Amino acid sequence: MAELDAIYRDVFEADPTLKADAEANRDIIERILELKDRKNVLILGHNYMHPLIYNLSEEDARGDSLALSRYAAKSDKPIILFDGVMFMGETAKILSPNKKVLIADKSAGCSLADPVRKDDVLKLKAMYPGVPVVTYVNSYADVKAESDICCTSANAVEVVLSLKSKRVIFLPDSFMGENIQQELAGMKKDIEIIYPGKKNALNRGICEVHERFTVEDLKLIREQYGIPKGHPKRAILAHWECRPEVLHEADFHGSTSQMSKYILEKRPEMVFLATECEMAANLAAEFPQTEFVRQCNVYCRHMRKITLNGILSALETEDPEKHEIFVDEEVRLKALKPIQRMLGISK
Ligand code: 13P
Ligand code: SF4
């Protein structure tokens, strides 16, 4: 148990019930760690992974989707195992074509990315000729390949402003498109954001996890836990993918990495995170001085497909079709451009 204790020390302190879980899975965890070392694999852990999975990654190999892809590109390890969903692994492959990129379950999709594909971008481009297309990294390679520039939830407004255009197409996230529009209005910027579902009949990309938070939920949390609006040490943080009215009710909104930065810098005594529940579980282990309101049952069913058994299978299998991510080279080269353009303006 010595090694498990070393890996999960902070996790067990934040949630002692996970000790039994780790013990029950000890054989699998030990085998994963052995294969990780023997095959020289970089294991990347997204913020929404279960703590027992998240902590299989080194500290600097955990975080948000784009930071992880950047890290993969810089690493000299020949094999990357991405503990996240498919579009994230695909982004890593686009940035690291010579590395083998693996995922525990290739069917791990995303309700936001799945309904908006290449044809939808082409339709919007035909409706608004010449209008630049900004694509959120939560999208597949075929969509990125038809775009002018990518963005993340940490730099979306910065990317839109960089285009100096009066109109911008934003996809696939409809709530985020609306949220960016409102943020720009607050900055007195006269830019029209066109997104799926706005004056068009295209499929709306919506995160089925963040969609579930309502203003009523947030008000209830404020009342129950004593988190008044604007309190300097007690706050509700919401992800950009939430509904616009939820962002208004929250004290702060940002990407997963910005929420984590908020806690690092402000050291609040209590927070509620309007985002996937595992994020609070992981941050609770990192910031023991902050109390995280854990009244949460909002899990991403796609992220949950990444299991310890699936990870072990990805490290053991010799069948490339089962776990390896491939991107057509022509599409990859086209998709790389908007990602690189974003990286050029937002370091
Ligand atoms: P990040 O871009 O912050 O990693 O978030 C990805 C995601 O799936 C949010 O729901
Ligand atoms: Fe997609 Fe939402 Fe799950 Fe993130 S949390 S992977 S946006 S469905």
CSV table of C-alpha atoms and ligand atoms in Angstrom, one decimal:
chain,number,residue,atom,x,y,z
A,1,MET,CA,0.0,0.0,0.0
A,2,ALA,CA,3.0,2.2,0.4
A,3,GLU,CA,3.0,3.5,-3.2
A,4,LEU,CA,-0.8,4.0,-3.3
A,5,ASP,CA,-0.5,6.1,-0.1
A,6,ALA,CA,2.1,8.2,-1.7
A,7,ILE,CA,0.0,8.8,-4.9
A,8,TYR,CA,-3.3,9.4,-3.1
A,9,ARG,CA,-2.2,11.0,0.1
A,10,ASP,CA,-4.1,14.3,-0.5
A,11,VAL,CA,-7.1,12.5,-2.0
A,12,PHE,CA,-7.5,10.3,1.1
A,13,GLU,CA,-7.2,13.3,3.4
A,14,ALA,CA,-9.9,15.1,1.4
A,15,ASP,CA,-12.2,12.0,1.2
A,16,PRO,CA,-11.2,9.0,3.4
A,17,THR,CA,-13.9,6.9,1.8
A,18,LEU,CA,-11.8,6.6,-1.3
A,19,LYS,CA,-9.2,4.6,0.6
A,20,ALA,CA,-11.4,1.5,0.4
A,21,ASP,CA,-12.0,2.1,-3.3
A,22,ALA,CA,-8.2,2.3,-4.0
A,23,GLU,CA,-7.6,-0.8,-2.0
A,24,ALA,CA,-10.3,-2.7,-3.9
A,25,ASN,CA,-8.6,-1.7,-7.2
A,26,ARG,CA,-5.0,-2.0,-5.9
A,27,ASP,CA,-4.0,-4.7,-8.4
A,28,ILE,CA,-5.3,-2.7,-11.4
A,29,ILE,CA,-3.7,0.5,-10.2
A,30,GLU,CA,-0.3,-1.2,-9.6
A,31,ARG,CA,-0.4,-2.8,-13.0
A,32,ILE,CA,-1.2,0.5,-14.7
A,33,LEU,CA,1.7,2.2,-12.9
A,34,GLU,CA,4.1,-0.6,-13.9
A,35,LEU,CA,3.0,-0.4,-17.6
A,36,LYS,CA,3.2,3.4,-17.5
A,37,ASP,CA,6.9,3.2,-16.5
A,38,ARG,CA,7.8,0.2,-18.6
A,39,LYS,CA,6.3,1.5,-21.8
A,40,ASN,CA,7.3,5.1,-21.1
A,41,VAL,CA,3.8,6.5,-21.3
A,42,LEU,CA,2.6,10.0,-20.5
A,43,ILE,CA,-0.7,9.8,-18.8
A,44,LEU,CA,-2.8,13.0,-19.0
A,45,GLY,CA,-5.6,13.6,-16.6
A,46,HIS,CA,-8.5,16.0,-17.3
A,47,ASN,CA,-10.0,18.0,-14.4
A,48,TYR,CA,-13.2,15.9,-14.6
A,49,MET,CA,-11.6,12.5,-14.0
A,50,HIS,CA,-12.4,10.6,-10.9
A,51,PRO,CA,-9.7,11.3,-8.2
A,52,LEU,CA,-8.3,7.7,-8.4
A,53,ILE,CA,-7.8,8.2,-12.2
A,54,TYR,CA,-6.8,11.9,-12.0
A,55,ASN,CA,-3.9,11.2,-9.7
A,56,LEU,CA,-2.4,8.5,-11.9
A,57,SER,CA,-1.0,11.5,-13.8
A,58,GLU,CA,1.9,13.6,-12.6
A,59,GLU,CA,1.0,16.9,-11.1
A,60,ASP,CA,1.9,18.9,-14.2
A,61,ALA,CA,0.1,16.4,-16.5
A,62,ARG,CA,-3.3,17.3,-15.0
A,63,GLY,CA,-5.6,20.1,-16.0
A,64,ASP,CA,-7.8,21.4,-18.8
A,65,SER,CA,-8.1,20.0,-22.3
A,66,LEU,CA,-5.8,22.4,-24.1
A,67,ALA,CA,-3.1,22.7,-21.5
A,68,LEU,CA,-2.9,18.9,-21.6
A,69,SER,CA,-2.6,18.8,-25.4
A,70,ARG,CA,0.2,21.4,-25.2
A,71,TYR,CA,1.9,19.4,-22.6
A,72,ALA,CA,1.7,16.2,-24.7
A,73,ALA,CA,3.3,18.1,-27.7
A,74,LYS,CA,6.2,19.2,-25.5
A,75,SER,CA,6.8,15.8,-23.9
A,76,ASP,CA,9.4,13.5,-25.2
A,77,LYS,CA,7.5,10.3,-24.3
A,78,PRO,CA,6.4,8.3,-27.4
A,79,ILE,CA,3.0,7.2,-26.1
A,80,ILE,CA,0.3,9.5,-24.7
A,81,LEU,CA,-2.7,8.1,-22.8
A,82,PHE,CA,-5.4,10.8,-22.6
A,83,ASP,CA,-7.8,10.4,-19.7
A,84,GLY,CA,-10.5,12.6,-21.1
A,85,VAL,CA,-13.0,12.4,-24.0
A,86,MET,CA,-12.4,11.7,-27.7
A,87,PHE,CA,-12.2,15.3,-28.9
A,88,MET,CA,-9.4,16.0,-26.4
A,89,GLY,CA,-7.4,13.0,-27.5
A,90,GLU,CA,-7.9,14.1,-31.1
A,91,THR,CA,-6.5,17.5,-30.3
A,92,ALA,CA,-3.5,15.9,-28.7
A,93,LYS,CA,-3.0,13.8,-31.9
A,94,ILE,CA,-3.3,16.9,-34.1
A,95,LEU,CA,-0.5,18.6,-32.1
A,96,SER,CA,1.6,15.4,-31.8
A,97,PRO,CA,1.3,13.4,-35.0
A,98,ASN,CA,4.4,11.3,-34.4
A,99,LYS,CA,3.2,10.0,-31.0
A,100,LYS,CA,0.9,7.2,-30.3
A,101,VAL,CA,-2.2,8.7,-28.6
A,102,LEU,CA,-4.4,6.3,-26.7
A,103,ILE,CA,-7.8,6.6,-24.9
A,104,ALA,CA,-9.5,4.2,-22.5
A,105,ASP,CA,-12.8,4.3,-24.4
A,106,LYS,CA,-13.1,5.5,-28.0
A,107,SER,CA,-16.9,6.0,-27.6
A,108,ALA,CA,-16.4,8.7,-25.0
A,109,GLY,CA,-18.2,11.5,-26.8
A,110,CYS,CA,-19.5,15.0,-25.8
A,111,SER,CA,-23.0,16.3,-26.2
A,112,LEU,CA,-21.6,19.7,-27.2
A,113,ALA,CA,-19.2,18.4,-29.9
A,114,ASP,CA,-21.2,15.5,-31.2
A,115,PRO,CA,-24.1,17.3,-33.0
A,116,VAL,CA,-22.1,19.9,-34.9
A,117,ARG,CA,-19.9,18.5,-37.7
A,118,LYS,CA,-18.2,19.6,-40.9
A,119,ASP,CA,-21.5,20.0,-42.9
A,120,ASP,CA,-22.9,22.3,-40.2
A,121,VAL,CA,-19.9,24.6,-40.4
A,122,LEU,CA,-20.1,24.6,-44.2
A,123,LYS,CA,-23.8,25.6,-44.0
A,124,LEU,CA,-23.1,28.5,-41.6
A,125,LYS,CA,-20.3,29.6,-43.8
A,126,ALA,CA,-22.6,29.6,-46.9
A,127,MET,CA,-25.2,31.6,-44.9
A,128,TYR,CA,-22.6,34.2,-43.9
A,129,PRO,CA,-19.9,34.3,-46.6
A,130,GLY,CA,-16.6,35.8,-45.5
A,131,VAL,CA,-17.5,35.9,-41.8
A,132,PRO,CA,-14.6,34.4,-39.7
A,133,VAL,CA,-15.3,31.1,-37.9
A,134,VAL,CA,-14.1,30.7,-34.3
A,135,THR,CA,-14.3,27.1,-33.1
A,136,TYR,CA,-14.2,26.1,-29.4
A,137,VAL,CA,-11.7,23.3,-28.8
A,138,ASN,CA,-14.6,21.1,-27.7
A,139,SER,CA,-15.1,20.0,-31.3
A,140,TYR,CA,-13.8,17.3,-33.7
A,141,ALA,CA,-11.0,17.6,-36.2
A,142,ASP,CA,-13.3,17.9,-39.2
A,143,VAL,CA,-14.9,21.0,-37.6
A,144,LYS,CA,-11.6,22.6,-36.7
A,145,ALA,CA,-10.4,22.0,-40.2
A,146,GLU,CA,-13.1,24.3,-41.6
A,147,SER,CA,-12.4,27.1,-39.1
A,148,ASP,CA,-10.3,30.2,-39.0
A,149,ILE,CA,-9.2,30.1,-35.4
A,150,CYS,CA,-9.9,28.0,-32.3
A,151,CYS,CA,-10.5,29.1,-28.8
A,152,THR,CA,-10.9,27.6,-25.3
A,153,SER,CA,-13.2,28.8,-22.6
A,154,ALA,CA,-10.2,30.6,-21.1
A,155,ASN,CA,-9.6,32.8,-24.1
A,156,ALA,CA,-12.8,33.0,-26.2
A,157,VAL,CA,-13.4,36.7,-25.8
A,158,GLU,CA,-9.7,37.5,-26.5
A,159,VAL,CA,-9.8,35.4,-29.7
A,160,VAL,CA,-13.0,37.0,-30.9
A,161,LEU,CA,-11.6,40.5,-30.3
A,162,SER,CA,-8.4,39.6,-32.1
A,163,LEU,CA,-10.3,39.1,-35.4
A,164,LYS,CA,-11.4,42.8,-35.5
A,165,SER,CA,-14.6,41.7,-37.4
A,166,LYS,CA,-18.1,43.1,-36.8
A,167,ARG,CA,-19.5,39.6,-37.2
A,168,VAL,CA,-18.1,36.3,-36.0
A,169,ILE,CA,-19.4,32.7,-36.3
A,170,PHE,CA,-18.9,30.8,-33.1
A,171,LEU,CA,-19.5,27.1,-32.7
A,172,PRO,CA,-20.4,24.5,-31.5
A,173,ASP,CA,-21.5,25.8,-28.1
A,174,SER,CA,-24.8,27.8,-28.3
A,175,PHE,CA,-24.8,28.9,-24.6
A,176,MET,CA,-21.2,29.9,-24.8
A,177,GLY,CA,-22.0,31.9,-28.0
A,178,GLU,CA,-24.7,33.7,-26.1
A,179,ASN,CA,-22.4,34.2,-23.1
A,180,ILE,CA,-19.7,35.7,-25.3
A,181,GLN,CA,-22.3,38.0,-26.9
A,182,GLN,CA,-23.3,39.3,-23.5
A,183,GLU,CA,-19.7,39.7,-22.3
A,184,LEU,CA,-18.9,41.8,-25.4
A,185,ALA,CA,-22.0,43.9,-24.8
A,186,GLY,CA,-20.8,44.6,-21.3
A,187,MET,CA,-17.5,45.7,-22.8
A,188,LYS,CA,-19.4,48.0,-25.2
A,189,LYS,CA,-18.1,46.1,-28.2
A,190,ASP,CA,-20.4,46.1,-31.2
A,191,ILE,CA,-19.7,42.6,-32.5
A,192,GLU,CA,-22.5,40.1,-33.6
A,193,ILE,CA,-21.9,36.5,-32.6
A,194,ILE,CA,-23.6,34.0,-34.8
A,195,TYR,CA,-23.9,30.5,-33.3
A,196,PRO,CA,-25.9,27.3,-34.0
A,197,GLY,CA,-29.6,28.0,-33.3
A,198,LYS,CA,-29.4,31.8,-33.6
A,199,LYS,CA,-31.4,32.9,-36.6
A,200,ASN,CA,-30.6,29.5,-38.1
A,201,ALA,CA,-32.0,25.9,-37.8
A,202,LEU,CA,-28.6,24.2,-37.1
A,203,ASN,CA,-28.2,21.7,-34.4
A,204,ARG,CA,-27.3,23.4,-31.1
A,205,GLY,CA,-24.2,22.2,-29.3
A,206,ILE,CA,-25.0,22.2,-25.6
A,207,CYS,CA,-23.2,20.6,-22.7
A,208,GLU,CA,-25.7,18.3,-21.1
A,209,VAL,CA,-23.8,18.6,-17.8
A,210,HIS,CA,-23.7,22.4,-17.5
A,211,GLU,CA,-27.2,22.8,-18.9
A,212,ARG,CA,-28.5,21.2,-15.7
A,213,PHE,CA,-27.6,24.0,-13.4
A,214,THR,CA,-30.4,26.5,-12.9
A,215,VAL,CA,-30.6,29.9,-11.2
A,216,GLU,CA,-32.9,28.3,-8.6
A,217,ASP,CA,-30.2,25.7,-7.8
A,218,LEU,CA,-27.7,28.5,-7.2
A,219,LYS,CA,-30.0,30.5,-5.1
A,220,LEU,CA,-30.8,27.5,-2.9
A,221,ILE,CA,-27.1,26.8,-2.5
A,222,ARG,CA,-26.5,30.5,-1.4
A,223,GLU,CA,-29.3,30.2,1.2
A,224,GLN,CA,-28.4,26.7,2.5
A,225,TYR,CA,-24.6,27.3,2.8
A,226,GLY,CA,-24.5,31.0,3.5
A,227,ILE,CA,-22.9,32.2,0.3
A,228,PRO,CA,-24.3,35.7,-0.2
A,229,LYS,CA,-23.7,37.3,-3.6
A,230,GLY,CA,-20.5,39.3,-3.7
A,231,HIS,CA,-19.0,37.9,-0.4
A,232,PRO,CA,-15.2,38.3,-0.5
A,233,LYS,CA,-14.5,34.8,0.9
A,234,ARG,CA,-17.5,32.6,-0.1
A,235,ALA,CA,-18.4,32.3,-3.8
A,236,ILE,CA,-20.2,30.4,-6.5
A,237,LEU,CA,-18.0,29.8,-9.6
A,238,ALA,CA,-19.7,28.8,-12.9
A,239,HIS,CA,-18.3,27.4,-16.1
A,240,TRP,CA,-18.8,29.3,-19.4
A,241,GLU,CA,-20.8,26.4,-20.7
A,242,CYS,CA,-23.7,27.1,-18.3
A,243,ARG,CA,-26.8,29.0,-19.3
A,244,PRO,CA,-26.4,32.8,-19.5
A,245,GLU,CA,-28.8,33.4,-16.5
A,246,VAL,CA,-26.7,31.1,-14.4
A,247,LEU,CA,-23.5,33.0,-15.3
A,248,HIS,CA,-25.3,36.2,-14.1
A,249,GLU,CA,-26.2,34.6,-10.8
A,250,ALA,CA,-22.6,33.3,-10.2
A,251,ASP,CA,-19.9,35.4,-8.5
A,252,PHE,CA,-17.3,34.4,-11.1
A,253,HIS,CA,-17.3,32.5,-14.4
A,254,GLY,CA,-14.5,31.0,-16.3
A,255,SER,CA,-12.9,27.8,-17.7
A,256,THR,CA,-11.9,24.9,-15.4
A,257,SER,CA,-8.4,26.2,-15.2
A,258,GLN,CA,-9.6,29.8,-14.4
A,259,MET,CA,-11.8,28.4,-11.5
A,260,SER,CA,-8.7,26.6,-10.2
A,261,LYS,CA,-6.7,29.8,-10.5
A,262,TYR,CA,-9.4,31.8,-8.7
A,263,ILE,CA,-9.1,29.4,-5.7
A,264,LEU,CA,-5.3,29.5,-5.8
A,265,GLU,CA,-5.3,33.3,-5.8
A,266,LYS,CA,-8.2,34.2,-3.6
A,267,ARG,CA,-8.1,31.3,-1.1
A,268,PRO,CA,-11.8,31.5,-0.4
A,269,GLU,CA,-13.2,29.7,2.7
A,270,MET,CA,-16.1,28.2,0.8
A,271,VAL,CA,-17.0,27.7,-2.8
A,272,PHE,CA,-19.6,26.0,-4.9
A,273,LEU,CA,-18.6,25.0,-8.4
A,274,ALA,CA,-21.3,25.0,-11.1
A,275,THR,CA,-19.4,22.4,-13.2
A,276,GLU,CA,-18.8,18.6,-13.4
A,277,CYS,CA,-18.7,17.2,-9.8
A,278,GLU,CA,-15.3,15.5,-10.0
A,279,MET,CA,-13.7,18.9,-10.4
A,280,ALA,CA,-14.6,19.8,-6.8
A,281,ALA,CA,-13.3,16.4,-5.7
A,282,ASN,CA,-10.0,17.0,-7.3
A,283,LEU,CA,-9.7,20.6,-6.1
A,284,ALA,CA,-10.6,19.6,-2.6
A,285,ALA,CA,-7.5,17.4,-2.5
A,286,GLU,CA,-5.4,20.3,-3.8
A,287,PHE,CA,-6.8,23.1,-1.6
A,288,PRO,CA,-7.6,21.6,1.8
A,289,GLN,CA,-8.1,25.1,3.4
A,290,THR,CA,-11.2,25.7,1.2
A,291,GLU,CA,-14.5,24.0,1.9
A,292,PHE,CA,-16.1,22.8,-1.3
A,293,VAL,CA,-19.9,22.4,-1.3
A,294,ARG,CA,-20.2,18.8,-2.4
A,295,GLN,CA,-24.0,18.8,-2.9
A,296,CYS,CA,-23.5,17.7,-6.5
A,297,ASN,CA,-24.8,14.9,-8.7
A,298,VAL,CA,-23.9,16.4,-12.0
A,299,TYR,CA,-21.5,14.0,-13.6
A,300,CYS,CA,-20.5,13.7,-17.3
A,301,ARG,CA,-21.5,10.3,-18.6
A,302,HIS,CA,-18.9,10.6,-21.3
A,303,MET,CA,-16.0,11.3,-18.9
A,304,ARG,CA,-17.2,8.4,-16.8
A,305,LYS,CA,-16.5,6.0,-19.6
A,306,ILE,CA,-12.8,6.4,-18.7
A,307,THR,CA,-12.4,3.7,-16.1
A,308,LEU,CA,-9.4,2.0,-14.4
A,309,ASN,CA,-10.2,-1.2,-16.4
A,310,GLY,CA,-10.3,0.8,-19.7
A,311,ILE,CA,-7.0,2.4,-18.9
A,312,LEU,CA,-5.4,-0.9,-18.2
A,313,SER,CA,-6.8,-2.3,-21.4
A,314,ALA,CA,-5.3,0.6,-23.4
A,315,LEU,CA,-1.9,0.0,-21.9
A,316,GLU,CA,-2.0,-3.7,-22.4
A,317,THR,CA,-3.6,-4.2,-25.8
A,318,GLU,CA,-1.7,-4.8,-29.0
A,319,ASP,CA,-4.8,-4.0,-31.1
A,320,PRO,CA,-4.4,-0.5,-32.4
A,321,GLU,CA,-8.0,-0.2,-33.5
A,322,LYS,CA,-9.2,-0.6,-29.9
A,323,HIS,CA,-7.6,2.4,-28.1
A,324,GLU,CA,-5.5,4.3,-30.5
A,325,ILE,CA,-6.7,7.7,-31.9
A,326,PHE,CA,-6.1,8.3,-35.6
A,327,VAL,CA,-6.7,11.6,-37.6
A,328,ASP,CA,-6.7,11.7,-41.4
A,329,GLU,CA,-3.5,13.6,-42.3
A,330,GLU,CA,-5.2,16.0,-44.7
A,331,VAL,CA,-7.8,16.9,-42.0
A,332,ARG,CA,-5.1,17.1,-39.4
A,333,LEU,CA,-3.0,19.6,-41.3
A,334,LYS,CA,-6.1,21.8,-41.9
A,335,ALA,CA,-7.2,21.5,-38.2
A,336,LEU,CA,-3.7,22.3,-37.0
A,337,LYS,CA,-3.8,25.8,-38.5
A,338,PRO,CA,-6.6,27.3,-36.4
A,339,ILE,CA,-5.1,25.8,-33.3
A,340,GLN,CA,-1.7,27.3,-34.0
A,341,ARG,CA,-3.3,30.6,-34.8
A,342,MET,CA,-5.0,30.6,-31.4
A,343,LEU,CA,-1.7,29.6,-29.7
A,344,GLY,CA,0.0,32.5,-31.4
A,345,ILE,CA,-2.3,35.1,-29.8
A,346,SER,CA,-2.9,33.4,-26.5
A,347,LYS,CA,0.1,31.9,-24.8
B,1,13P,P1,-11.8,22.5,-20.4
B,1,13P,O1,-11.7,23.1,-21.8
B,1,13P,O2,-11.8,23.5,-19.3
B,1,13P,O3,-10.9,21.4,-20.2
B,1,13P,O4,-13.3,21.9,-20.3
B,1,13P,C1,-13.7,20.9,-21.2
B,1,13P,C2,-15.0,20.5,-20.9
B,1,13P,O5,-15.4,19.4,-21.3
B,1,13P,C3,-15.9,21.4,-20.2
B,1,13P,O6,-17.1,20.8,-20.0
B,2,SF4,FE1,-18.8,17.5,-23.2
B,2,SF4,FE2,-20.1,18.6,-21.2
B,2,SF4,FE3,-19.0,16.3,-20.9
B,2,SF4,FE4,-17.4,18.4,-21.2
B,2,SF4,S1,-18.8,18.0,-19.5
B,2,SF4,S2,-17.1,16.4,-22.2
B,2,SF4,S3,-18.7,19.6,-22.6
B,2,SF4,S4,-20.7,16.7,-22.2
